[in-house]
Short mmCIF file of C-alpha atoms in Angstrom, two decimals:
data_model
loop_
_atom_site.label_atom_id
_atom_site.label_comp_id
_atom_site.label_asym_id
_atom_site.label_seq_id
_atom_site.Cartn_x
_atom_site.Cartn_y
_atom_site.Cartn_z
CA UNK A 215 11.05 -83.49 3.50
CA UNK A 216 9.92 -79.98 2.66
CA UNK A 217 6.63 -81.07 1.06
CA UNK A 218 5.15 -77.65 -1.18
CA UNK A 219 1.55 -78.52 -2.69
CA UNK A 220 1.07 -76.41 -5.87
CA UNK A 221 -2.13 -74.98 -7.69
CA UNK A 222 -1.46 -74.51 -11.25
CA UNK A 223 -3.93 -73.83 -14.44
CA UNK A 224 -2.69 -74.22 -18.13
CA UNK A 225 -4.45 -73.67 -21.41
CA UNK A 226 -4.78 -77.19 -22.33
CA UNK A 227 -4.09 -76.10 -26.59
CA UNK A 228 -0.39 -75.62 -25.91
CA UNK A 229 0.66 -79.30 -24.55
CA UNK A 230 1.11 -82.90 -24.55
CA UNK A 231 -1.20 -83.38 -21.69
CA UNK A 232 -0.40 -83.69 -18.23
CA UNK A 233 1.95 -86.54 -18.03
CA UNK A 234 5.82 -86.79 -19.21
CA UNK A 235 6.13 -87.42 -22.89
CA UNK A 236 8.96 -87.96 -24.92
CA UNK A 237 8.21 -84.31 -26.88
CA UNK A 238 8.64 -82.75 -23.58
CA UNK A 239 6.48 -80.36 -23.73
CA UNK A 240 3.73 -81.99 -21.89
CA UNK A 241 3.00 -80.05 -18.43
CA UNK A 242 4.71 -82.35 -15.75
CA UNK A 243 7.37 -82.12 -18.18
CA UNK A 244 7.69 -78.15 -17.77
CA UNK A 245 7.39 -78.54 -14.15
CA UNK A 246 10.02 -80.71 -13.23
CA UNK A 247 12.15 -79.05 -15.94
CA UNK A 248 12.07 -75.11 -13.85
CA UNK A 249 12.04 -77.04 -10.49
CA UNK A 250 15.20 -77.91 -11.64
CA UNK A 251 15.98 -74.57 -12.86
CA UNK A 252 14.97 -73.60 -9.68
CA UNK A 253 17.15 -75.64 -7.31
CA UNK A 254 20.23 -75.95 -9.86
CA UNK A 255 19.92 -79.61 -9.46
CA UNK A 256 18.38 -82.83 -10.50
CA UNK A 257 15.45 -83.48 -12.35
CA UNK A 258 12.88 -84.43 -9.07
CA UNK A 259 9.71 -85.66 -9.71
CA UNK A 260 6.28 -83.33 -9.68
CA UNK A 261 3.26 -85.62 -8.90
CA UNK A 262 -0.30 -84.25 -10.27
CA UNK A 263 -3.63 -85.36 -9.06
CA UNK A 264 -4.10 -87.21 -11.61
CA UNK A 265 -3.54 -87.17 -15.61
CA UNK A 266 -5.08 -84.85 -18.25
CA UNK A 267 -4.80 -85.55 -21.93
CA UNK A 268 -3.47 -82.88 -24.58
CA UNK A 269 -5.90 -80.12 -25.69
CA UNK A 270 -7.60 -80.79 -21.71
CA UNK A 271 -7.12 -77.11 -19.84
CA UNK A 272 -7.07 -76.74 -15.98
CA UNK A 273 -8.11 -73.92 -13.43
CA UNK A 274 -6.90 -75.78 -10.66
CA UNK A 275 -4.73 -79.00 -10.85
CA UNK A 276 -2.80 -80.17 -8.06
CA UNK A 277 0.27 -81.28 -7.56
CA UNK A 278 3.27 -81.95 -5.18
CA UNK A 279 7.16 -82.23 -4.53
CA UNK A 280 9.80 -82.76 -2.11
CA UNK A 281 12.17 -79.76 -2.48
CA UNK A 282 15.79 -80.88 -2.02
CA UNK A 283 17.05 -81.45 1.54
CA UNK A 284 18.36 -78.00 3.67
CA UNK A 285 15.98 -75.66 0.92
CA UNK A 286 14.34 -73.37 3.14
CA UNK A 287 12.58 -71.32 0.22
CA UNK A 288 9.31 -70.24 1.47
CA UNK A 289 6.05 -70.99 -0.98
CA UNK A 290 5.59 -67.73 -2.28
CA UNK A 291 9.07 -67.58 -3.52
CA UNK A 292 8.60 -70.67 -5.25
CA UNK A 293 5.53 -69.51 -6.66
CA UNK A 294 7.53 -66.67 -8.41
CA UNK A 295 10.53 -69.21 -9.29
CA UNK A 296 8.79 -71.20 -10.70
CA UNK A 297 6.60 -68.70 -12.85
CA UNK A 298 9.56 -67.51 -14.25
CA UNK A 299 11.06 -70.82 -15.51
CA UNK A 300 7.52 -71.73 -16.94
CA UNK A 301 6.00 -71.12 -20.29
CA UNK A 302 2.95 -68.17 -20.12
CA UNK A 303 -0.17 -70.60 -20.73
CA UNK A 304 1.52 -72.34 -17.43
CA UNK A 305 0.69 -71.15 -14.26
CA UNK A 306 1.86 -72.07 -10.69
CA UNK A 307 -1.22 -70.01 -9.01
CA UNK A 308 -0.72 -70.70 -5.40
CA UNK A 309 2.10 -72.89 -3.15
CA UNK A 310 1.93 -74.29 -0.10
CA UNK A 311 4.27 -76.30 2.54
CA UNK A 312 2.17 -79.14 3.44
CA UNK A 313 2.94 -82.51 5.56
CA UNK A 314 4.45 -85.29 3.52
CA UNK A 315 1.16 -87.33 4.35
CA UNK A 316 0.01 -85.36 1.38
CA UNK A 317 0.13 -86.79 -1.80
CA UNK A 318 -1.52 -85.43 -4.58
CA UNK A 319 -2.97 -88.20 -6.41
CA UNK A 320 -3.83 -90.65 -3.30
CA UNK A 321 -4.77 -87.92 -0.86
CA UNK A 322 -7.46 -86.58 -3.40
CA UNK A 323 -11.45 -87.33 -2.32
CA UNK A 324 -13.44 -85.51 -4.93
CA UNK A 325 -13.10 -83.64 -8.18
CA UNK A 326 -14.84 -81.17 -10.21
CA UNK A 327 -14.74 -80.88 -14.39
CA UNK A 328 -16.47 -78.38 -16.08
CA UNK A 329 -16.94 -79.59 -19.89
CA UNK A 330 -18.03 -76.49 -21.97
CA UNK A 331 -20.23 -76.70 -25.00
CA UNK A 332 -21.03 -73.41 -27.00
CA UNK A 333 -24.04 -73.61 -29.00
CA UNK A 334 -24.92 -71.32 -31.77
CA UNK A 335 -23.68 -70.78 -35.75
CA UNK A 336 -20.48 -69.62 -35.36
CA UNK A 337 -17.72 -69.97 -32.77
CA UNK A 338 -16.15 -66.70 -31.96
CA UNK A 339 -12.74 -66.72 -32.23
CA UNK A 340 -11.87 -66.23 -28.64
CA UNK A 341 -13.35 -69.43 -28.57
CA UNK A 342 -11.58 -71.34 -30.56
CA UNK A 343 -9.77 -74.26 -28.57
CA UNK A 344 -11.80 -73.76 -25.19
CA UNK A 345 -15.59 -75.30 -26.31
CA UNK A 346 -16.79 -77.93 -28.14
CA UNK A 347 -18.68 -76.13 -30.78
CA UNK A 348 -22.07 -77.25 -31.93
CA UNK A 349 -24.98 -76.14 -33.90
CA UNK A 350 -28.28 -77.48 -34.66
CA UNK A 351 -30.20 -78.35 -31.96
CA UNK A 352 -29.42 -79.07 -28.44
CA UNK A 353 -32.35 -79.33 -26.07
CA UNK A 354 -32.01 -78.54 -22.74
CA UNK A 355 -34.46 -80.69 -21.25
CA UNK A 356 -33.08 -84.08 -23.16
CA UNK A 357 -29.68 -82.72 -21.83
CA UNK A 358 -30.64 -82.35 -18.20
CA UNK A 359 -32.36 -85.80 -18.04
CA UNK A 360 -29.60 -87.44 -19.53
CA UNK A 361 -27.15 -85.87 -16.80
CA UNK A 362 -29.53 -86.70 -14.23
CA UNK A 363 -29.09 -90.30 -14.97
CA UNK A 364 -25.25 -90.62 -14.25
CA UNK A 365 -25.68 -88.74 -10.90
CA UNK A 366 -25.32 -91.59 -7.86
CA UNK A 367 -22.87 -94.54 -7.33
CA UNK A 368 -22.09 -96.61 -10.64
CA UNK A 369 -19.94 -99.17 -12.56
CA UNK A 370 -18.86 -96.27 -15.24
CA UNK A 371 -16.62 -99.22 -17.74
CA UNK A 372 -18.62 -98.22 -20.60
CA UNK A 373 -17.45 -94.78 -20.56
CA UNK A 374 -14.25 -95.63 -20.30
CA UNK A 375 -11.96 -95.58 -23.10
CA UNK A 376 -9.20 -98.47 -22.94
CA UNK A 377 -5.63 -97.64 -22.75
CA UNK A 378 -2.78 -99.53 -21.99
CA UNK A 379 -2.22 -99.07 -18.86
CA UNK A 380 -5.95 -100.51 -18.10
CA UNK A 381 -4.93 -101.69 -14.36
CA UNK A 382 -6.65 -98.49 -12.94
CA UNK A 383 -9.59 -100.26 -14.31
CA UNK A 384 -9.81 -102.94 -12.44
CA UNK A 385 -12.56 -101.70 -10.38
CA UNK A 386 -14.74 -98.96 -12.61
CA UNK A 387 -16.98 -98.05 -9.45
CA UNK A 388 -17.26 -93.97 -9.41
CA UNK A 389 -19.49 -91.89 -7.75
CA UNK A 390 -20.72 -88.64 -9.45
CA UNK A 391 -22.03 -86.56 -6.63
CA UNK A 392 -22.86 -83.95 -8.20
CA UNK A 393 -23.78 -83.60 -12.16
CA UNK A 394 -25.13 -80.36 -13.33
CA UNK A 395 -26.05 -78.25 -16.63
CA UNK A 396 -24.87 -74.41 -16.14
CA UNK A 397 -26.09 -72.50 -18.97
CA UNK A 398 -25.08 -68.89 -19.95
CA UNK A 399 -26.03 -67.69 -23.12
CA UNK A 400 -24.56 -69.69 -25.94
CA UNK A 401 -22.48 -71.93 -23.52
CA UNK A 402 -23.44 -74.63 -21.99
CA UNK A 403 -21.17 -76.37 -19.55
CA UNK A 404 -21.92 -79.46 -17.83
CA UNK A 405 -20.68 -79.56 -14.71
CA UNK A 406 -19.12 -83.28 -12.76
CA UNK A 407 -18.56 -83.31 -9.12
CA UNK A 408 -17.13 -87.09 -8.52
CA UNK A 409 -14.85 -89.55 -6.38
CA UNK A 410 -12.56 -90.36 -9.23
CA UNK A 411 -12.80 -90.43 -13.36
CA UNK A 412 -11.94 -93.18 -15.32
CA UNK A 413 -9.69 -92.35 -18.52
CA UNK A 414 -12.11 -90.27 -20.88
CA UNK A 415 -14.89 -90.62 -18.57
CA UNK A 416 -16.39 -86.69 -19.13
CA UNK A 417 -15.67 -86.72 -22.65
CA UNK A 418 -17.48 -90.18 -23.60
CA UNK A 419 -20.46 -89.14 -21.12
CA UNK A 420 -20.42 -85.33 -22.19
CA UNK A 421 -20.20 -87.38 -26.02
CA UNK A 422 -23.32 -89.75 -25.10
CA UNK A 423 -25.24 -86.77 -23.31
CA UNK A 424 -24.71 -84.88 -26.87
CA UNK A 425 -26.44 -87.35 -28.92
CA UNK A 426 -29.21 -87.53 -26.84
CA UNK A 427 -30.09 -83.87 -26.57
CA UNK A 428 -29.68 -83.24 -30.21
CA UNK A 429 -32.48 -86.02 -29.97
CA UNK A 430 -29.98 -88.53 -31.76
CA UNK A 431 -30.81 -91.67 -29.44
CA UNK A 432 -33.35 -92.05 -27.16
CA UNK A 433 -33.81 -89.89 -23.48
CA UNK A 434 -33.48 -92.96 -21.57
CA UNK A 435 -30.21 -94.42 -24.02
CA UNK A 436 -27.27 -93.48 -21.07
CA UNK A 437 -28.80 -95.92 -18.50
CA UNK A 438 -28.31 -98.84 -20.53
CA UNK A 439 -24.67 -97.94 -20.14
CA UNK A 440 -24.60 -98.32 -16.54
CA UNK A 441 -26.76 -101.70 -16.08
CA UNK A 442 -24.78 -103.16 -18.42
CA UNK A 443 -21.12 -101.85 -17.97
CA UNK A 444 -19.51 -104.79 -19.65
CA UNK A 445 -21.63 -104.70 -22.75
CA UNK A 446 -20.89 -102.26 -25.86
CA UNK A 447 -19.09 -98.87 -25.06
CA UNK A 448 -20.67 -95.66 -25.26
CA UNK A 449 -19.13 -94.99 -28.57
CA UNK A 450 -19.06 -91.14 -28.39
CA UNK A 451 -16.34 -88.91 -27.08
CA UNK A 452 -16.41 -85.30 -26.40
CA UNK A 453 -13.22 -83.04 -28.11
CA UNK A 454 -10.88 -82.23 -25.67
CA UNK A 455 -11.35 -78.46 -26.10
CA UNK A 456 -14.30 -78.21 -24.31
CA UNK A 457 -12.62 -80.44 -21.24
CA UNK A 458 -12.03 -78.21 -17.84
CA UNK A 459 -10.51 -79.69 -14.99
CA UNK A 460 -11.94 -76.89 -12.24
CA UNK A 461 -10.75 -78.41 -8.76
CA UNK A 462 -9.20 -81.11 -6.55
CA UNK A 463 -10.33 -81.62 -3.07
CA UNK A 464 -9.02 -83.05 -0.54
CA UNK A 465 -10.33 -83.75 2.92
CA UNK A 466 -8.91 -85.18 6.25
CA UNK A 467 -5.16 -84.49 5.38
CA UNK A 468 -3.87 -81.43 4.97
CA UNK A 469 -5.58 -78.84 2.55
CA UNK A 470 -5.51 -75.32 1.67
CA UNK A 471 -5.66 -74.56 5.58
CA UNK A 472 -3.68 -76.58 7.20
CA UNK A 473 -0.14 -75.90 6.03
CA UNK A 474 2.65 -78.44 7.41
CA UNK A 475 4.31 -76.89 10.60
CA UNK A 476 7.81 -75.76 9.36
CA UNK A 477 10.88 -78.56 8.81
CA UNK B 231 -23.98 -53.56 -56.87
CA UNK B 232 -24.03 -55.82 -54.24
CA UNK B 233 -22.73 -54.88 -51.37
CA UNK B 234 -22.24 -56.83 -48.15
CA UNK B 235 -21.33 -56.03 -44.65
CA UNK B 236 -19.68 -58.30 -42.74
CA UNK B 237 -19.42 -58.29 -39.13
CA UNK B 238 -15.93 -59.54 -37.87
CA UNK B 239 -14.34 -61.13 -34.73
CA UNK B 240 -10.44 -62.36 -34.09
CA UNK B 241 -8.38 -62.90 -31.83
CA UNK B 242 -5.62 -60.24 -32.03
CA UNK B 243 -2.38 -61.91 -31.06
CA UNK B 244 -2.88 -64.44 -34.32
CA UNK B 245 -2.99 -61.42 -36.85
CA UNK B 246 -0.72 -58.96 -38.29
CA UNK B 247 -2.92 -56.62 -37.38
CA UNK B 248 -6.39 -55.01 -39.89
CA UNK B 249 -4.43 -53.54 -42.30
CA UNK B 250 -3.36 -55.48 -45.38
CA UNK B 251 1.08 -56.12 -45.01
CA UNK B 252 4.08 -57.64 -46.73
CA UNK B 253 3.45 -61.21 -44.65
CA UNK B 254 -0.32 -62.05 -46.15
CA UNK B 255 -0.84 -62.04 -42.72
CA UNK B 256 -3.55 -59.22 -42.10
CA UNK B 257 -6.78 -59.76 -41.38
CA UNK B 258 -7.36 -57.69 -44.07
CA UNK B 259 -5.43 -60.16 -46.54
CA UNK B 260 -7.30 -63.26 -44.74
CA UNK B 261 -10.47 -61.84 -45.73
CA UNK B 262 -9.73 -60.28 -49.30
CA UNK B 263 -8.39 -63.76 -49.89
CA UNK B 264 -11.31 -65.63 -48.51
CA UNK B 265 -13.68 -63.10 -50.63
CA UNK B 266 -11.55 -64.57 -54.05
CA UNK B 267 -11.48 -68.44 -53.56
CA UNK B 268 -15.23 -67.97 -52.84
CA UNK B 269 -15.85 -66.01 -55.87
CA UNK B 270 -12.83 -67.08 -57.88
CA UNK B 271 -12.35 -63.95 -59.67
CA UNK B 272 -9.37 -61.04 -59.33
CA UNK B 273 -8.97 -60.22 -55.28
CA UNK B 274 -11.51 -57.50 -54.48
CA UNK B 275 -11.19 -54.89 -51.33
CA UNK B 276 -11.83 -55.01 -48.69
CA UNK B 277 -13.03 -52.18 -45.86
CA UNK B 278 -12.90 -52.27 -42.82
CA UNK B 279 -14.68 -49.64 -40.34
CA UNK B 280 -10.58 -48.37 -39.20
CA UNK B 281 -7.00 -50.32 -38.75
CA UNK B 282 -6.75 -51.86 -35.37
CA UNK B 283 -3.19 -53.08 -34.49
CA UNK B 284 -1.12 -56.19 -34.44
CA UNK B 285 -2.48 -57.74 -31.25
CA UNK B 286 -5.87 -55.85 -30.72
CA UNK B 287 -8.68 -57.63 -30.72
CA UNK B 288 -11.95 -57.16 -32.00
CA UNK B 289 -15.10 -58.48 -31.04
CA UNK B 290 -17.46 -57.01 -33.87
CA UNK B 291 -15.02 -55.19 -36.45
CA UNK B 292 -17.17 -53.88 -39.41
CA UNK B 293 -16.46 -54.25 -43.09
CA UNK B 294 -18.06 -54.52 -46.69
CA UNK B 295 -17.35 -55.49 -50.09
CA UNK B 296 -18.75 -55.48 -53.44
CA UNK B 297 -19.93 -58.77 -54.67
CA UNK B 298 -18.82 -59.28 -58.21
CA UNK B 299 -21.65 -57.95 -60.71
CA UNK B 300 -23.92 -61.04 -61.42
CA UNK B 301 -23.45 -62.17 -58.22
CA UNK B 302 -26.77 -63.76 -56.59
CA UNK B 303 -25.56 -65.08 -53.00
CA UNK B 304 -27.46 -64.57 -49.95
CA UNK B 305 -25.88 -62.96 -46.96
CA UNK B 306 -26.24 -66.06 -44.63
CA UNK B 307 -24.58 -67.70 -47.86
CA UNK B 308 -21.49 -65.46 -47.83
CA UNK B 309 -21.20 -65.74 -44.14
CA UNK B 310 -21.13 -69.51 -44.33
CA UNK B 311 -18.46 -69.52 -47.20
CA UNK B 312 -16.55 -66.97 -45.74
CA UNK B 313 -15.53 -68.60 -42.81
CA UNK B 314 -14.81 -72.00 -44.30
CA UNK B 315 -11.79 -70.57 -46.19
CA UNK B 316 -10.66 -68.35 -43.14
CA UNK B 317 -8.16 -69.93 -40.26
CA UNK B 318 -10.41 -70.06 -36.78
CA UNK B 319 -9.35 -67.11 -34.43
CA UNK B 320 -10.82 -64.95 -37.36
CA UNK B 321 -15.17 -65.41 -38.11
CA UNK B 322 -17.47 -63.52 -40.13
CA UNK B 323 -20.18 -63.07 -36.92
CA UNK B 324 -22.93 -61.59 -39.75
CA UNK B 325 -23.68 -60.80 -43.24
CA UNK B 326 -26.02 -58.64 -44.88
CA UNK B 327 -26.98 -56.41 -47.94
CA UNK B 328 -26.63 -52.97 -47.64
CA UNK B 329 -26.81 -50.27 -50.33
CA UNK B 330 -23.70 -48.68 -51.89
CA UNK B 331 -24.41 -45.89 -50.09
CA UNK B 332 -22.82 -47.72 -47.06
CA UNK B 333 -19.23 -47.09 -46.54
CA UNK B 334 -18.03 -48.87 -43.40
CA UNK B 335 -15.15 -46.67 -42.44
CA UNK B 336 -17.21 -43.30 -43.73
CA UNK B 337 -20.14 -44.09 -42.29
CA UNK B 338 -19.47 -45.00 -39.01
CA UNK B 339 -20.66 -42.63 -36.40
CA UNK B 340 -19.59 -44.32 -33.06
CA UNK B 341 -17.43 -46.68 -31.76
CA UNK B 342 -16.60 -48.40 -28.89
CA UNK B 343 -13.89 -50.06 -27.06
CA UNK B 344 -12.63 -52.14 -23.87
CA UNK B 345 -9.30 -51.93 -22.29
CA UNK B 346 -9.10 -55.20 -20.07
CA UNK B 347 -6.73 -55.07 -17.42
CA UNK B 348 -5.50 -58.62 -14.92
CA UNK B 349 -4.88 -56.92 -11.65
CA UNK B 350 -3.63 -59.88 -9.59
CA UNK B 351 -0.30 -61.63 -8.50
CA UNK B 352 -0.59 -64.57 -11.37
CA UNK B 353 -1.86 -64.00 -14.60
CA UNK B 354 -4.43 -67.07 -15.14
CA UNK B 355 -2.87 -68.66 -18.61
CA UNK B 356 -6.10 -68.35 -20.10
CA UNK B 357 -5.78 -64.41 -19.65
CA UNK B 358 -2.15 -64.63 -21.47
CA UNK B 359 -2.39 -62.54 -24.93
CA UNK B 360 -6.37 -61.38 -23.33
CA UNK B 361 -5.47 -58.78 -21.09
CA UNK B 362 -3.16 -56.08 -19.49
CA UNK B 363 -1.28 -57.59 -16.74
CA UNK B 364 -0.84 -55.15 -13.43
CA UNK B 365 0.47 -56.58 -10.05
CA UNK B 366 0.74 -53.82 -7.02
CA UNK B 367 -1.28 -50.82 -6.38
CA UNK B 368 -4.01 -50.29 -8.59
CA UNK B 369 -6.28 -47.48 -6.55
CA UNK B 370 -10.09 -47.45 -8.42
CA UNK B 371 -10.77 -43.96 -7.03
CA UNK B 372 -7.71 -42.55 -8.91
CA UNK B 373 -8.99 -44.34 -11.72
CA UNK B 374 -12.31 -43.36 -11.86
CA UNK B 375 -11.09 -39.70 -11.43
CA UNK B 376 -8.29 -40.35 -14.00
CA UNK B 377 -11.02 -41.40 -17.17
CA UNK B 378 -13.87 -38.88 -16.06
CA UNK B 379 -11.55 -35.94 -17.14
CA UNK B 380 -11.28 -37.51 -20.44
CA UNK B 381 -15.51 -36.99 -21.31
CA UNK B 382 -16.61 -34.43 -23.39
CA UNK B 383 -14.89 -33.28 -26.73
CA UNK B 384 -11.03 -32.30 -26.33
CA UNK B 385 -8.08 -32.43 -28.94
CA UNK B 386 -6.81 -35.43 -28.37
CA UNK B 387 -3.81 -34.73 -30.17
CA UNK B 388 -1.12 -35.53 -26.87
CA UNK B 389 -2.33 -39.07 -26.46
CA UNK B 390 -1.67 -40.07 -30.44
CA UNK B 391 1.20 -41.52 -31.68
CA UNK B 392 2.90 -40.47 -34.16
CA UNK B 393 2.69 -42.23 -37.51
CA UNK B 394 3.78 -42.17 -41.46
CA UNK B 395 0.67 -41.44 -42.09
CA UNK B 396 -0.62 -37.97 -39.80
CA UNK B 397 -2.58 -36.84 -42.54
CA UNK B 398 -5.41 -37.95 -40.25
CA UNK B 399 -3.99 -36.37 -37.24
CA UNK B 400 -4.67 -32.66 -38.89
CA UNK B 401 -7.48 -32.58 -36.64
CA UNK B 402 -6.94 -34.38 -33.81
CA UNK B 403 -10.45 -33.54 -32.01
CA UNK B 404 -12.78 -35.85 -30.93
CA UNK B 405 -15.52 -36.19 -28.82
CA UNK B 406 -15.25 -39.07 -26.23
CA UNK B 407 -19.52 -39.18 -24.88
CA UNK B 408 -18.20 -41.82 -22.20
CA UNK B 409 -15.80 -44.00 -20.91
CA UNK B 410 -16.41 -45.69 -17.70
CA UNK B 411 -14.57 -48.05 -15.53
CA UNK B 412 -16.49 -51.84 -14.84
CA UNK B 413 -14.67 -53.81 -12.43
CA UNK B 414 -15.14 -57.26 -12.26
CA UNK B 415 -13.26 -59.03 -9.84
CA UNK B 416 -9.94 -59.20 -10.72
CA UNK B 417 -10.34 -57.92 -14.28
CA UNK B 418 -10.94 -53.98 -14.59
CA UNK B 419 -12.24 -52.86 -17.83
CA UNK B 420 -12.17 -49.41 -18.96
CA UNK B 421 -14.75 -48.83 -21.84
CA UNK B 422 -14.55 -45.99 -24.29
CA UNK B 423 -17.12 -45.07 -26.76
CA UNK B 424 -16.94 -41.94 -28.78
CA UNK B 425 -16.64 -40.97 -32.57
CA UNK B 426 -13.54 -41.19 -33.53
CA UNK B 427 -10.07 -42.22 -32.24
CA UNK B 428 -6.39 -41.00 -32.89
CA UNK B 429 -3.56 -43.97 -33.68
CA UNK B 430 -3.09 -45.58 -30.19
CA UNK B 431 -5.36 -43.10 -28.55
CA UNK B 432 -7.23 -46.13 -26.18
CA UNK B 433 -3.83 -47.36 -25.46
CA UNK B 434 -2.28 -44.11 -24.88
CA UNK B 435 -5.11 -42.86 -22.32
CA UNK B 436 -5.12 -45.85 -20.46
CA UNK B 437 -1.41 -46.28 -19.79
CA UNK B 438 -1.78 -42.56 -18.82
CA UNK B 439 -5.24 -43.92 -16.53
CA UNK B 440 -2.79 -46.66 -15.09
CA UNK B 441 -0.18 -44.75 -13.70
CA UNK B 442 -2.80 -42.06 -11.73
CA UNK B 443 -4.59 -45.33 -10.89
CA UNK B 444 -0.49 -46.54 -9.35
CA UNK B 445 0.05 -43.26 -7.14
CA UNK B 446 2.48 -42.55 -9.65
CA UNK B 447 1.47 -39.34 -11.47
CA UNK B 448 -1.00 -36.60 -9.65
CA UNK B 449 -4.50 -37.13 -10.38
CA UNK B 450 -5.32 -34.09 -12.16
CA UNK B 451 -2.06 -35.14 -14.60
CA UNK B 452 -3.97 -35.86 -17.75
CA UNK B 453 -5.88 -33.05 -17.41
CA UNK B 454 -2.74 -31.06 -18.70
CA UNK B 455 -2.73 -32.74 -21.88
CA UNK B 456 -5.88 -31.88 -22.81
CA UNK B 457 -5.31 -28.20 -21.96
CA UNK B 458 -1.80 -28.61 -23.48
CA UNK B 459 -2.39 -30.58 -26.25
CA UNK B 460 0.86 -29.38 -28.79
CA UNK B 461 2.82 -29.90 -25.52
CA UNK B 462 4.65 -33.04 -24.40
CA UNK B 463 2.55 -35.98 -25.35
CA UNK B 464 1.21 -38.90 -22.60
CA UNK B 465 4.54 -41.00 -22.64
CA UNK B 466 2.87 -44.26 -21.34
CA UNK B 467 1.31 -46.67 -23.93
CA UNK B 468 -0.73 -50.16 -22.75
CA UNK B 469 -0.18 -52.53 -24.38
CA UNK B 470 -1.98 -54.41 -27.26
CA UNK B 471 -3.11 -57.57 -25.72
CA UNK B 472 -5.84 -55.97 -23.02
CA UNK B 473 -7.70 -53.51 -26.27
CA UNK B 474 -10.44 -55.18 -27.83
CA UNK B 475 -12.80 -53.33 -30.66
CA UNK B 476 -16.41 -53.68 -29.40
CA UNK B 477 -18.72 -52.07 -31.68
CA UNK B 478 -19.05 -49.60 -34.21
CA UNK B 479 -21.92 -47.55 -34.77
CA UNK B 480 -24.03 -47.05 -38.08
CA UNK B 481 -26.92 -44.01 -37.42
CA UNK B 482 -28.42 -42.61 -40.60
CA UNK B 483 -27.10 -44.49 -43.13
CA UNK B 484 -28.63 -48.12 -43.63
CA UNK B 485 -27.56 -50.23 -40.78
CA UNK B 486 -28.51 -53.71 -39.11
CA UNK B 487 -31.71 -53.26 -39.07
CA UNK B 488 -32.30 -51.28 -42.01
CA UNK B 489 -31.42 -53.74 -45.43
CA UNK B 490 -31.18 -51.94 -48.44
CA UNK B 491 -33.43 -54.07 -50.94
CA UNK B 492 -32.01 -56.81 -53.31
CA UNK B 493 -30.36 -54.88 -56.33
#
């Protein structure tokens, strides 16, 4: 098969999340419709590295699909052709041929998310839908201390929202290899790199860390959720607006530097 | 009177420009409706430093209005109250009391506009409506050379679009005290500071300079329009998407550092 790997960016405020929805306004719906428009054939599945919820942004989501047998379109032609059929708030930023051992979801080894907070009295209009607006106390030292507790290998079950399809949470142990706070003027970003993330995990980690930074919960508060994962869940979830899927990493499998030989 | 000076930011894609329109979706309409909602009284005029067209953004537009006689609201209360009645893509970023000798339009001494170009193969979705997307050649040296010609005092008539209300173009001489090119990765910004701007002047200057940077017109091409202002107009106008009103400067009159004494 001619498997094509796509790097995709989207403004989450315009779509019903990643996964195909009845309203046909999910990112996956738009991509599958665009592939179908380009091939003139039946709808083919486009597989993503994972779901993002409505309102969540992506700077470099990764997906793949298999071009129809006999297709000889070059990846750059796919990029241009797909973009001509996609809305402007959803763009294919890169396309390359990969071997059929590559799978956007199962080959992913790490992901990085950024959660953007705008800390100031008035949210500038260009930040609306693109950051969580917080006023008042947000102590940088308390915030850094709270996120530092999260690094490493933990059962993050208490930071996962329930969903009907909970099968993938049977094992809720994940490794956060890096969690950092980056401050740029009024914009405070929490950057999370890990081998996997549970449903709404970044937003619940952020929601909990912010409560600590606001002085509304004690400094060590998040530790309790990690030490007692089957106890109460963290009751705070940051809004979707501030969340960005920044990158997906693929290691041993065919990646950006290793295009598959032409079929 | 209690004159209040406002600093205003807006996402131009959401509004029908600055000036009041029949659709009531101009920035001025929203501001006048918000003042009226706060006072519970008749609609009062809100005067801006100048118009911006539909699609043009503002980071710090300046306006003023006169609070009703007897009003004792502090500027910070005005800021909060107005924002509670405004759409989120239009924000009052600052408010202060000024003397009634201050006028947002007539006291303005200089304005700065930024024109943002995104130079790259694919426009990232978060840049849609916020930059002019250009592919292909855009020579930095040619661009810098083209804008350098524009500095100084000139009759800019050939860079002004006609409009019905052309009375303010009887004198088309303006001074551009500074024109610079700022490059930040794929984002190329043209920054214009001047004592005044004609209708669509920044967009026509940018449109012309880009044609030179693309190699489609000779390096000295813009000079002809300045030397022969009553000849043909510059035929290129950059789209509204990339234009930002960055700041308005007030010199001798009451400004940010010089609040008027309380009435």
